[in-house]
Coordinates of C-alpha atoms in Angstrom, one line a residue:
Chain A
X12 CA 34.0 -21.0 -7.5
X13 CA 37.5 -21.0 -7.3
X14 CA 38.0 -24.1 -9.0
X15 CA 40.8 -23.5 -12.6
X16 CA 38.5 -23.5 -15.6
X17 CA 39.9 -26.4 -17.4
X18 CA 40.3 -24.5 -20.8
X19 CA 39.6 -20.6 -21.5
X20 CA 38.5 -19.4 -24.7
X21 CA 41.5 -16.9 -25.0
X22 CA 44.3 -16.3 -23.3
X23 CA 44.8 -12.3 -23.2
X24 CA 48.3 -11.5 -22.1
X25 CA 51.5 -9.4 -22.1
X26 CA 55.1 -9.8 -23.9
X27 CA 57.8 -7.8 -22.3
X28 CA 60.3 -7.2 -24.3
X29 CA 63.7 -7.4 -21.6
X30 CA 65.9 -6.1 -24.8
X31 CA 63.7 -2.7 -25.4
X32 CA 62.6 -1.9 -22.3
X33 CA 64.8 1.3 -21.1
X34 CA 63.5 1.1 -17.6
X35 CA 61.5 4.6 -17.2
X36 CA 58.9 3.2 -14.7
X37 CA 56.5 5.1 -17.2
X38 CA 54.1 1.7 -17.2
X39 CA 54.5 1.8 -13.7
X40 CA 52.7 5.4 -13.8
X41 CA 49.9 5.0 -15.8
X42 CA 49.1 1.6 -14.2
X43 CA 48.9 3.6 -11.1
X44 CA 46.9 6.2 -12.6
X45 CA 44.4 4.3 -14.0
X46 CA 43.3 1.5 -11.5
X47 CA 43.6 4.2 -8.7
X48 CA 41.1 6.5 -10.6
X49 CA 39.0 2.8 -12.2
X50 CA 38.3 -0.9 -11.5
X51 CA 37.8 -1.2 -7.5
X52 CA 39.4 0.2 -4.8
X53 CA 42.1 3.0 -5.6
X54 CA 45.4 2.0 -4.8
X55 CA 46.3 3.6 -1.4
X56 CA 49.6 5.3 -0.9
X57 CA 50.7 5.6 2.9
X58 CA 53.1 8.6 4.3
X59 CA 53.4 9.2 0.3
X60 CA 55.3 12.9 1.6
X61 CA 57.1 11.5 4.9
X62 CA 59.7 9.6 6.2
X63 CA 58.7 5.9 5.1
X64 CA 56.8 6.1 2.0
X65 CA 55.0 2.9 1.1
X66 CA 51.7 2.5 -1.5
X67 CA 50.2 -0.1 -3.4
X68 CA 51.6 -1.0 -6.9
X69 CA 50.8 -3.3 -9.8
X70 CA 53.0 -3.1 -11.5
X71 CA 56.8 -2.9 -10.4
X72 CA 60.6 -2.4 -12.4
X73 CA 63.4 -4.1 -11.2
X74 CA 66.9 -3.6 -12.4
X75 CA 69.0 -6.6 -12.4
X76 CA 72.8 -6.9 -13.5
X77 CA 73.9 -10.0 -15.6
X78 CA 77.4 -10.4 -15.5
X79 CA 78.6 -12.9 -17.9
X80 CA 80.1 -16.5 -16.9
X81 CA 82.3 -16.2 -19.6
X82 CA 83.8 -12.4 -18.4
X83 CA 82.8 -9.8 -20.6
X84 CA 81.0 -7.2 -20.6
X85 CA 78.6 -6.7 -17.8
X86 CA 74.5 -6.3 -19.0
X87 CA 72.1 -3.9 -16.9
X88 CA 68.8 -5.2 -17.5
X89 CA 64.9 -3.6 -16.6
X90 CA 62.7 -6.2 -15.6
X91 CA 59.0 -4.8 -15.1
X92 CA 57.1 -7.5 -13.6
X93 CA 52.8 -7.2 -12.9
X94 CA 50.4 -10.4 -13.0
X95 CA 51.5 -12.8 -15.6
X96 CA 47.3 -14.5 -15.5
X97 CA 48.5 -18.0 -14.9
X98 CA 47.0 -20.8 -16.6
X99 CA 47.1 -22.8 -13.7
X100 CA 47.2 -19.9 -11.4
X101 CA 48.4 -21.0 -7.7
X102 CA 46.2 -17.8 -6.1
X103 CA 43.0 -18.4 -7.3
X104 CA 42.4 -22.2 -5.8
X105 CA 43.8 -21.0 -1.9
X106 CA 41.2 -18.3 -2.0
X107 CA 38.6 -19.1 1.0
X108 CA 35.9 -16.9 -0.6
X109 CA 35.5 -17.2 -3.6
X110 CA 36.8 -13.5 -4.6
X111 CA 39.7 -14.7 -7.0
X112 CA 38.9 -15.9 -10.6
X113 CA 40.4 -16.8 -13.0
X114 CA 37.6 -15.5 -16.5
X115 CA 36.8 -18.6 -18.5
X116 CA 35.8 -16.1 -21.7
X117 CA 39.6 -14.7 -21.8
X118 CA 41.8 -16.1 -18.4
X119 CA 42.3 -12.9 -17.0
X120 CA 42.5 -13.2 -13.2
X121 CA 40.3 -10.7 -10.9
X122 CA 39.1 -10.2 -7.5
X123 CA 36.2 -9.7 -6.7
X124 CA 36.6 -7.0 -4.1
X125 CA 33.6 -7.4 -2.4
X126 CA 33.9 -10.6 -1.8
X127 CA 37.7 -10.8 -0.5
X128 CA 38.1 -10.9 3.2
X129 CA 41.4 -9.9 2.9
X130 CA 43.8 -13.1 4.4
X131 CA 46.2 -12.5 2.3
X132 CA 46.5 -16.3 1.3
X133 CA 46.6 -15.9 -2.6
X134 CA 49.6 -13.6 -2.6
X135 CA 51.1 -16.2 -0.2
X136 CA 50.7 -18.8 -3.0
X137 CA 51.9 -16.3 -5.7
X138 CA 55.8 -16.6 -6.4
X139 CA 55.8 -13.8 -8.7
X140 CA 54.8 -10.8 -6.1
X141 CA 51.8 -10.0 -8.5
X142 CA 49.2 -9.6 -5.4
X143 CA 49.2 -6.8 -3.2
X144 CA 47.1 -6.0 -0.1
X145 CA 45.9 -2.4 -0.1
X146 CA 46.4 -1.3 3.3
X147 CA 43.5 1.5 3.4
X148 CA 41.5 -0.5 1.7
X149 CA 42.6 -4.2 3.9
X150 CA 41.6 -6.1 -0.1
X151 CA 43.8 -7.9 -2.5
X152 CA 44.7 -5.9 -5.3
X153 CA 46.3 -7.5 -8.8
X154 CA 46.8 -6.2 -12.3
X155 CA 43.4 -6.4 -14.4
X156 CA 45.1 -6.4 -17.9
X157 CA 42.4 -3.3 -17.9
X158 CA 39.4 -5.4 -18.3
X159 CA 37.9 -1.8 -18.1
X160 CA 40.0 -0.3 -21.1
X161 CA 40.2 -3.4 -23.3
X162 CA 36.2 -4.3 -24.0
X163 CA 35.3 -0.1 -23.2
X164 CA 33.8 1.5 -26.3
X165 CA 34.0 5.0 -25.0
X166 CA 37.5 4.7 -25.5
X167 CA 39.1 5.3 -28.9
X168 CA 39.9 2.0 -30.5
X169 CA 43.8 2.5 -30.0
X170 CA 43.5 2.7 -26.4
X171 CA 41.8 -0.3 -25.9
X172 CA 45.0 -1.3 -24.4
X173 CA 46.3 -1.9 -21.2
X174 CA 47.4 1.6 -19.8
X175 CA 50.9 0.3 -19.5
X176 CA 50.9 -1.4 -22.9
X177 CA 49.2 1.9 -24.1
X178 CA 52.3 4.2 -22.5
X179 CA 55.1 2.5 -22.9
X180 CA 57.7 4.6 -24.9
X181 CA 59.9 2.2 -26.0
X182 CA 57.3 -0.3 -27.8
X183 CA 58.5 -2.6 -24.9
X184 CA 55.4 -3.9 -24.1
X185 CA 52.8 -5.9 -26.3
X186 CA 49.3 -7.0 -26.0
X187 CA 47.3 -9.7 -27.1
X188 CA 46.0 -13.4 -27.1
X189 CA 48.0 -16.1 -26.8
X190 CA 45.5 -18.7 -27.9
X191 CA 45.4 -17.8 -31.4
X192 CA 48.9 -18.9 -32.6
X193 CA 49.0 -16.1 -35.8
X194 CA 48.1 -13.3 -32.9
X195 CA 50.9 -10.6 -32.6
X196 CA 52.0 -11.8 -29.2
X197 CA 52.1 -15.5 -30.7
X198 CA 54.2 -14.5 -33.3
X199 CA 56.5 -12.1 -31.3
X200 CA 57.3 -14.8 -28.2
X201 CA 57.9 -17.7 -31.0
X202 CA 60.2 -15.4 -33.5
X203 CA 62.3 -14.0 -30.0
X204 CA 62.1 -17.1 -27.8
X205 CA 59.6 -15.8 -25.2
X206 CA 60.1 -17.5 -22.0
X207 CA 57.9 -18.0 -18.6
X208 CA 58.9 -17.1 -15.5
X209 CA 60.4 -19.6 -12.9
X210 CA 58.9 -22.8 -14.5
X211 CA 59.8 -25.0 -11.8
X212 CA 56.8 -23.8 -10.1
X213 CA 54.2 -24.9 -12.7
X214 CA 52.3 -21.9 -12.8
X215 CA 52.1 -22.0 -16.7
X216 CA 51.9 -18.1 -16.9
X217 CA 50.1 -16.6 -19.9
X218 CA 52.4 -13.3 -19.8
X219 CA 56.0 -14.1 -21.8
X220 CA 59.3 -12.4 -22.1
X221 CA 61.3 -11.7 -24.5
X222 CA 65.5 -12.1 -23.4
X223 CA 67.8 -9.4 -24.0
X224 CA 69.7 -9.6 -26.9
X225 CA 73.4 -10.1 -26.0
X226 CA 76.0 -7.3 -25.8
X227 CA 78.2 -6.6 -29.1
X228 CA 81.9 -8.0 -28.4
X229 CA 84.6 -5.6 -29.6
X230 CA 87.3 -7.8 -31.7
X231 CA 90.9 -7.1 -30.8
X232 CA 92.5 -5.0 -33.8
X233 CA 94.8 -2.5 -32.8
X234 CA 97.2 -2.2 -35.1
X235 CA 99.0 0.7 -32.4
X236 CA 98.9 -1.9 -29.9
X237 CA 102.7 -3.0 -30.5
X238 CA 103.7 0.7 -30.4
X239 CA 102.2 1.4 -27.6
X240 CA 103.8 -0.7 -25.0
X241 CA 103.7 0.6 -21.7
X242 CA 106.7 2.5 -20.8
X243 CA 107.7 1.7 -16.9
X244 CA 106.6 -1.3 -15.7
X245 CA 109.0 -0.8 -12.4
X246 CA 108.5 2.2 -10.9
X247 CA 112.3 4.0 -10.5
X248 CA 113.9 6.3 -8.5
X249 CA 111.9 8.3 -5.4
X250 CA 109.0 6.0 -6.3
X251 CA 111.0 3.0 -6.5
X252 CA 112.9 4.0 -3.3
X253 CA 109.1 4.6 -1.8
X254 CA 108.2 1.4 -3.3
X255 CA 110.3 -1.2 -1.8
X256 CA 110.3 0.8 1.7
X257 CA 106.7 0.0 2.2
X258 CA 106.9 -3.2 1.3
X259 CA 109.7 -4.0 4.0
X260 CA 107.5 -2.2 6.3
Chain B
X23 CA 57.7 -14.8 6.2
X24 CA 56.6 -12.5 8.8
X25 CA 55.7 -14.2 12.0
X26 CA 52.2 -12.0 12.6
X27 CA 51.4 -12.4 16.4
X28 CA 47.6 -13.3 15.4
X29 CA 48.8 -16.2 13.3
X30 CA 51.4 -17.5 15.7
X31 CA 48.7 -17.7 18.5
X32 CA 46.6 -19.1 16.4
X33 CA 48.0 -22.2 15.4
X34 CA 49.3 -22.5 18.9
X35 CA 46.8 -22.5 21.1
X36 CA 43.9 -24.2 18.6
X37 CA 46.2 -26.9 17.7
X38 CA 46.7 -28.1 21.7
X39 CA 42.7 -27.3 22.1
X40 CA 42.1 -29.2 19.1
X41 CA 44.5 -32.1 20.0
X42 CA 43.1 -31.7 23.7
X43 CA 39.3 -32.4 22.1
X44 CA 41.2 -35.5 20.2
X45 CA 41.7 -37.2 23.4
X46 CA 38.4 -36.2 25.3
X47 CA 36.5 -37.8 22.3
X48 CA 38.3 -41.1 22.6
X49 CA 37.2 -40.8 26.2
X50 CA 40.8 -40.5 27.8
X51 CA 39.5 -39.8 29.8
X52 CA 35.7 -39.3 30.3
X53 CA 35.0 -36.8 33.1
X54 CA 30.9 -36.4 33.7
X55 CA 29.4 -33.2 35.5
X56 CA 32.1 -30.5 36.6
X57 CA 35.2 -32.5 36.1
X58 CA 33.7 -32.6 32.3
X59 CA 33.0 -29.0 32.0
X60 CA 36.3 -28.2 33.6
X61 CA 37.9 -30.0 30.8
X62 CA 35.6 -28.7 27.8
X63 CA 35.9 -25.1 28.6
X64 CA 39.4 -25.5 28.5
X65 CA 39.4 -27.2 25.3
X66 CA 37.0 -24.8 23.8
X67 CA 39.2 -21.6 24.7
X68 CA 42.1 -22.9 23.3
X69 CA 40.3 -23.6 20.2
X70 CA 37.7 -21.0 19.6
X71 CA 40.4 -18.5 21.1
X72 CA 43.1 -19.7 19.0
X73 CA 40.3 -19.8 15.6
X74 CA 39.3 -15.5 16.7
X75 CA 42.8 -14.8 16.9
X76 CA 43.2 -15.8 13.3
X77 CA 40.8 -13.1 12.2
X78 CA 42.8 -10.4 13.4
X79 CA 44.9 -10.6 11.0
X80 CA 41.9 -10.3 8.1
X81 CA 41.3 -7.3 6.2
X82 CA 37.8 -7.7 6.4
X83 CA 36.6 -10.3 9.1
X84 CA 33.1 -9.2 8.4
X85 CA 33.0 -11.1 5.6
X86 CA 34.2 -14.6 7.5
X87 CA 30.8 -16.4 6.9
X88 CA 32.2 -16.2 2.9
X89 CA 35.4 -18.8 3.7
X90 CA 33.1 -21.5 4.2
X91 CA 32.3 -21.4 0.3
X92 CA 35.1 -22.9 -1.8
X93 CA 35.9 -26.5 0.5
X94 CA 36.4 -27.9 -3.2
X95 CA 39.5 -25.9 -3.7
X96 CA 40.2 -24.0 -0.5
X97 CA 42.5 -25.8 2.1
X98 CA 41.4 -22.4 4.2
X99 CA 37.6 -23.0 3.3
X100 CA 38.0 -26.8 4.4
X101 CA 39.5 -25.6 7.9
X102 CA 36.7 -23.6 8.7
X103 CA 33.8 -26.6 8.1
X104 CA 36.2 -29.1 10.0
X105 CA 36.6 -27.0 12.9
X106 CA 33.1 -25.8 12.9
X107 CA 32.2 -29.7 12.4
X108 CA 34.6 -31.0 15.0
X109 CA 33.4 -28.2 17.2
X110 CA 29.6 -28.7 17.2
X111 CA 30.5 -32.6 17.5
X112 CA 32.3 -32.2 20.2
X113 CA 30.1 -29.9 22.4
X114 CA 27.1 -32.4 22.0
X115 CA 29.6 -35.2 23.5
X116 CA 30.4 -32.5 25.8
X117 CA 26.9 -32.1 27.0
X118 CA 26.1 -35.8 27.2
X119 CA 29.0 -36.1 29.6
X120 CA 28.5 -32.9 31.4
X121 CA 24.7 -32.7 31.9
X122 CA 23.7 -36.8 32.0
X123 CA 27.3 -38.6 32.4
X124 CA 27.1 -40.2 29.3
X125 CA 29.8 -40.7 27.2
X126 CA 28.3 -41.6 23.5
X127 CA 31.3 -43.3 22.0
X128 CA 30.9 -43.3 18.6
X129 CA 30.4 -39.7 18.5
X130 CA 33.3 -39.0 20.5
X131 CA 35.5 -41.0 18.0
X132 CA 33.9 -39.0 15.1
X133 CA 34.3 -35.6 17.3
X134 CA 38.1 -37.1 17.7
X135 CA 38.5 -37.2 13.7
X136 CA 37.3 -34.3 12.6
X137 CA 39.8 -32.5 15.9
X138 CA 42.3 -34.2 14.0
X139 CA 41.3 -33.3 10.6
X140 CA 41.0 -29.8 11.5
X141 CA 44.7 -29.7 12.5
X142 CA 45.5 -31.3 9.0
X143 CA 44.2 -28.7 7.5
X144 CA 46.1 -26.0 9.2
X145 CA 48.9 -27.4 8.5
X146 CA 47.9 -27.7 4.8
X147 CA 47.5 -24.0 4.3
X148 CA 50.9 -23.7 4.7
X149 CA 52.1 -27.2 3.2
X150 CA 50.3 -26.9 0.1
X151 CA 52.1 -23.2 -0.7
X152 CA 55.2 -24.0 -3.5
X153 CA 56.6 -20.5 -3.0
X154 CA 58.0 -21.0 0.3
X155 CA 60.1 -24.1 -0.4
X156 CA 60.2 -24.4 3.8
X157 CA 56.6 -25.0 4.1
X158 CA 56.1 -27.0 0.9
X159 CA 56.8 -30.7 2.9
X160 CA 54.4 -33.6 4.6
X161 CA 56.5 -32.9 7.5
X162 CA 55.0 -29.6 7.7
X163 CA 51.6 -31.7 8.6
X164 CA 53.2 -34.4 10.4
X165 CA 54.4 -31.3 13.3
X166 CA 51.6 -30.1 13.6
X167 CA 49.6 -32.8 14.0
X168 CA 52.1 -34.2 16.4
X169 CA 52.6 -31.1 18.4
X170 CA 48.9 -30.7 19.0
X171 CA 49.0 -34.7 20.3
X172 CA 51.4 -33.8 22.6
X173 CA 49.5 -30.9 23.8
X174 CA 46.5 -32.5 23.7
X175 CA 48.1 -35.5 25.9
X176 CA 49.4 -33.4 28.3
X177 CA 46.4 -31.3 28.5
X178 CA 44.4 -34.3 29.5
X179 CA 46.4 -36.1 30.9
X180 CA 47.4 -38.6 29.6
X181 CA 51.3 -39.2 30.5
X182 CA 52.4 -42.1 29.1
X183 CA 50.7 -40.7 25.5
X184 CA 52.1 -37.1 26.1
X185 CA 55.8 -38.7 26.6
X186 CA 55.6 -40.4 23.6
X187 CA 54.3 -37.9 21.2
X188 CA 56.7 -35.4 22.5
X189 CA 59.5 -37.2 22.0
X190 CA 58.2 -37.6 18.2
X191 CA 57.7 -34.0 18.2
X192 CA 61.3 -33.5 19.0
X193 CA 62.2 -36.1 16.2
X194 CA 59.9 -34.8 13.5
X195 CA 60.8 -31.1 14.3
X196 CA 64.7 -31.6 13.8
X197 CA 63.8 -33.5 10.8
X198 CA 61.7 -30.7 9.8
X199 CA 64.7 -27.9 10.3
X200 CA 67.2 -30.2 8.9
X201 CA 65.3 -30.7 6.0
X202 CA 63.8 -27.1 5.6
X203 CA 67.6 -25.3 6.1
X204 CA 67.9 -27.3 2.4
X205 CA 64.5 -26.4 1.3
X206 CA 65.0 -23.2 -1.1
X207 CA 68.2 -24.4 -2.4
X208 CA 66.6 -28.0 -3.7
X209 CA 63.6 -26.1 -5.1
X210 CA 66.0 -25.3 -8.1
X211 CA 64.4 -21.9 -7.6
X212 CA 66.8 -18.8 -7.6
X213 CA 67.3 -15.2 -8.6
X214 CA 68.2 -17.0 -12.6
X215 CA 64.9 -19.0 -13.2
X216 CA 62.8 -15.9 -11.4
X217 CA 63.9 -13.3 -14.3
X218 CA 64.4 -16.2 -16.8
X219 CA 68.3 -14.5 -17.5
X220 CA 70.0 -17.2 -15.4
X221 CA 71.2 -19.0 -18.5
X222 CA 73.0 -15.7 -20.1
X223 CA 75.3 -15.4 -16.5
X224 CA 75.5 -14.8 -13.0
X225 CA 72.3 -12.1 -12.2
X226 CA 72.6 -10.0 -9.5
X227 CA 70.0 -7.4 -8.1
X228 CA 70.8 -3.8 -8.9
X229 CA 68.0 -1.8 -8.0
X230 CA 64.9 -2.2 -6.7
X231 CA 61.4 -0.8 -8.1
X232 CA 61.3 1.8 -5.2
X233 CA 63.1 3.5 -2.2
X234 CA 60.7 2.6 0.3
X235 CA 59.4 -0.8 1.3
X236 CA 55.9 -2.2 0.6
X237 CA 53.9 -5.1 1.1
X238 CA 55.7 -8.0 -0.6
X239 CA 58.3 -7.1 1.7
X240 CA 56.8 -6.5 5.0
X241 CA 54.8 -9.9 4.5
X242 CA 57.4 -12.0 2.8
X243 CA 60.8 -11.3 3.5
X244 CA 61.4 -11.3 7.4
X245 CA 65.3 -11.7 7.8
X246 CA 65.3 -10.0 11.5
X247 CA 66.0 -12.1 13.9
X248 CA 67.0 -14.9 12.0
X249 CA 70.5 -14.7 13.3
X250 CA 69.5 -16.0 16.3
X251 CA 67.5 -19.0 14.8
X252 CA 70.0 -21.5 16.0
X253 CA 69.9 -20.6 20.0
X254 CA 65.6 -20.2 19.5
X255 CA 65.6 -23.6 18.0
X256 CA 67.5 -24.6 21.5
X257 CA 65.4 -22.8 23.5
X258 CA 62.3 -24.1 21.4
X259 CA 63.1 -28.3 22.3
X260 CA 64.6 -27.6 25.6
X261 CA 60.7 -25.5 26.8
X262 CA 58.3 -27.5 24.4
X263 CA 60.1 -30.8 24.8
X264 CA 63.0 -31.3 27.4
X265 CA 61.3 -29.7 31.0
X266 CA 57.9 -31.4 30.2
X267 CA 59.4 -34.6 29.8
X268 CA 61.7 -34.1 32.7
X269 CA 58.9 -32.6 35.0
X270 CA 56.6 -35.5 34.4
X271 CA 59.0 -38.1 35.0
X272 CA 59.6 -36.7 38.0
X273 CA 56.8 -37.0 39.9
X274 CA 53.1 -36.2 38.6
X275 CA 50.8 -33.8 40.8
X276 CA 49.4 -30.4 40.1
X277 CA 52.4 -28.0 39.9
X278 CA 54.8 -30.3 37.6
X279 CA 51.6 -30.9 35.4
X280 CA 51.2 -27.3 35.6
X281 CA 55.1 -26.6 34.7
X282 CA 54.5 -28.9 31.9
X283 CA 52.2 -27.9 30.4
X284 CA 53.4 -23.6 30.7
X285 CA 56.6 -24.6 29.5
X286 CA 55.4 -26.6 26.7
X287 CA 53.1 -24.0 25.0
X288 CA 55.7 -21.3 25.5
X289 CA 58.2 -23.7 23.4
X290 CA 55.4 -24.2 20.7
X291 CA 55.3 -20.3 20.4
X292 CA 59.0 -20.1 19.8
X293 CA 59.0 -23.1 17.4
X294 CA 55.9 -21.5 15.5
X295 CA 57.8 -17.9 15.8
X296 CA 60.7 -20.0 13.9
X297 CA 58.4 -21.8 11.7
X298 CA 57.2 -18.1 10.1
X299 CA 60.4 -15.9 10.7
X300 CA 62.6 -18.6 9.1
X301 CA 60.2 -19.4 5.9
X302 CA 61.7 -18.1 2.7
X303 CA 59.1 -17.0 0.0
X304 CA 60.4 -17.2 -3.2
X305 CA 59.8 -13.4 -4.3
X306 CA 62.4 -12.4 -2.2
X307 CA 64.8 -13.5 -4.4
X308 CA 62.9 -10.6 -6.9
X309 CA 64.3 -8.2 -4.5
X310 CA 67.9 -10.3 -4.1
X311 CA 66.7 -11.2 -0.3
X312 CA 65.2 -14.7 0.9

């Protein structure tokens, strides 16, 4: 049914850490790699070597500028964004068929490929852009949090992690469950002010984020600075001469 | 949104079949024999023409039969039993009328619900959706229901019915525009609250994930064509409203019905056209677009 469970007995998620992550689109990679080569249909690529590439991602990195009310300087930040496994997840109750859950044993959200006729009404109710239709395929694809890395027992125990968690170079990206308060992810989102992705729309999303720390100001000492004045405010001579023509031009 | 052609059709035409079955089943009027089937076939193709044209747009219609199971969550699921309901309901009426020229009321009037009630829950698939602010109204329901009536009135009919719900289809659907051109902007959603770093400044897009395009933005950000939004929405009252009200007061006999009626479903294409092409979905505003 696609009926919310009420509760779920743990809430596996992300944190994504705005302030470390450099923005190498290496999670992006390995989430490709693995759920193209695992869980369901591969994700299809289209004209991958022509004119109009397009394929099905995941997981995505935006770059977005913040530029300070106050002036200042300027802040480039990389903003990955995949599923965030809503707790009151907008995608899963549209769905006609039955194919989107949401797992009561951990509240990781899946399709059930077979069962997904492909309308394309859950990423409709999605506001995050988490759902994609695979075109070759004509089924919804989402982010799995690797339900087929994190329970696998062929893997080694360190990689039962997410491939992107598992990748990431820059420790930007954490793993864990958000129902236990003393978890790593609990701990991490309360100590660096974790926050959800547009609340207004009452999603309550599982994945959190971490803000970037703001940029160092530069006090001004300059002890030359009196010495320095500039020289020529008015340009003189030729330039001057150049100067004023133009102007009565 | 992109306006797909399949969903455009879709709502079109089985809305005015729907809203057509709406005033067969209160019996205006109540044709027997071939006046009846005339009338039911007509209905029927609108509808069940209107209901296939939706599943072109499925990945995998094979598997239709499986949208019938989630009614208890599914405003999709709960179209597909109402129609199916209002369809089956309204054929056995149909038969009664056409094969023994009996109309039996009360299962014309339920027929007549459930035609409405399907409509309803059109409309709700795209009312009920948060992340396109445009959609996210009771007047979303209130147009379609009404523009079906009108269709419906005309269809059958039924002139004084179709002026009046016309003219509430023009008031409701400047209502609607007014109120949607405001839409995103009151949902308090923007580029800030989507990457949570509104509160640090002003954020801008820099650069997107990828070069290419892909399917968030093929299905969800359709800014072509807007530009001419405010002539369509002219063109839109002026075909679906203005000449069928003008051509029935006229004088009513075959050809100004039929003008009516041709101009009046090509308006309700250009309003639906507008209805998809001008609905912002919040992720846009991922990619600094709406």
């Amino acid at each position: 049914m696609t009926e919310l469970p009420a509760q779920t007995n743990r809430k596996l998620g992300l944190v994504i850490d705005l302030d470390t992550c450099v923005g190498c689109h290496a999670c992006v990679v390995s989430c490709k790699g693995w759920n193209t080569e695992n869980y369901g249909a591969p994700l299809s690529d289209q004209s991958a070597y022509g004119a109009n590439p397009s394929g099905t991602f995941l997981n995505r990195v935006h770059s977005y500028e913040i530029a300070p009310e106050t002036g200042g300087v300027a802040q480039l930040i990389h903003f990955p964004k995949s599923c965030l496994h809503c707790e009151d997840a907008p995608c899963v109750t549209v769905c006609p068929t039955g194919a989107s859950y949401k797992r009561l044993e951990d509240g990781i959200v899946l399709v059930n490929e077979s069962d997904c006729i492909g309308c394309g009404l859950c990423a409709w109710a999605c506001p995050y852009g988490a759902r994609e239709m695979d075109t070759a395929e004509g089924v919804m694809k989402k982010c799995t949090l690797c339900v087929d890395r994190i329970y696998n027992e062929n893997l080694p125990e360190e990689d039962r992690v997410p491939a992107c968690v598992r990748t990431c170079p820059a420790g930007a990206r954490h793993f864990g469950d958000f129902a236990d308060p003393d978890s790593n992810v609990s701990q991490l989102s309360a100590e660096r002010g974790g926050f959800d992705l547009m609340p207004e729309q009452c999603t309550k999303p599982v994945n959190k984020y971490l803000p970037p720390r703001p940029k160092d100001t530069m006090d001004e000492v300059d002890i030359l600075a009196p010495l320095l004045a500039p020289v020529a405010q008015e340009p003189k001579g030729f330039m001057s001469w150049l100067d004023k023509t133009l102007e009565n031009l | 949104m992109h306006p797909a052609p399949s969903v455009i059709i879709f709502t079109s035409l089985s809305g005015i079949g729907f809203g057509l079955l709406f005033f067969l089943g209160l019996g205006l009027p109540a044709p027997t024999a071939w006046a009846a089937f005339v009338f039911f076939v007509i209905a029927y193709l609108l509808a069940v023409g209107g209901l296939l044209a939706s599943t072109f747009h499925l990945g995998h219609p094979e598997r239709f039969l499986k949208a019938f199971s989630q009614w208890r969550s599914s405003w999709l699921s709960r179209e597909a039993w109402l129609s199916i309901a209002a369809l089956i309901t309204m054929a056995i009426y149909g038969a009664g009328l056409v094969f023994y020229g009996v109309a039996i009321a009360p299962l014309g009037w339920i027929g007549a619900l459930l035609s409405i009630a399907t409509i309803y829950a059109t409309s709700m698939i795209y009312a009920q959706l948060k992340t396109v602010p445009r959609w996210n109204t009771p007047l979303t329901s209130l147009l379609f229901v009404v523009v079906a009536l009108a269709g419906g009135a005309l269809l059958s009919a039924n002139i004084n019915a179709a002026m009046m719900f016309l003219l509430a289809t023009g008031v409701i659907q400047v209502a609607y525009w007014i109120g949607g051109d405001q839409a995103l902007r009151k949902s308090g959603t923007t580029l800030g609250t989507a990457t949570g770093l509104g509160k640090d400044g002003e954020v801008r897009a820099f650069e997107p994930p990828h070069t290419g395009t892909n399917y968030l933005l093929r299905e969800f950000v359709h800014v072509v064509g807007r530009k001419h939004a405010a002539k369509l929405r002219i063109i839109s009252l002026i075909l679906m409203i203005g000449t069928p009200i003008l051509a029935l007061s006229l004088t009513f006999n075959h050809v100004t019905a039929s003008i009516a009626v041709i101009t009046h479903v090509a308006g309700v294409f250009v309003s639906r056209w507008l209805f998809f092409a001008q609905a912002e979905h919040v992720v846009g505003l991922y990619y600094g677009k709406r």
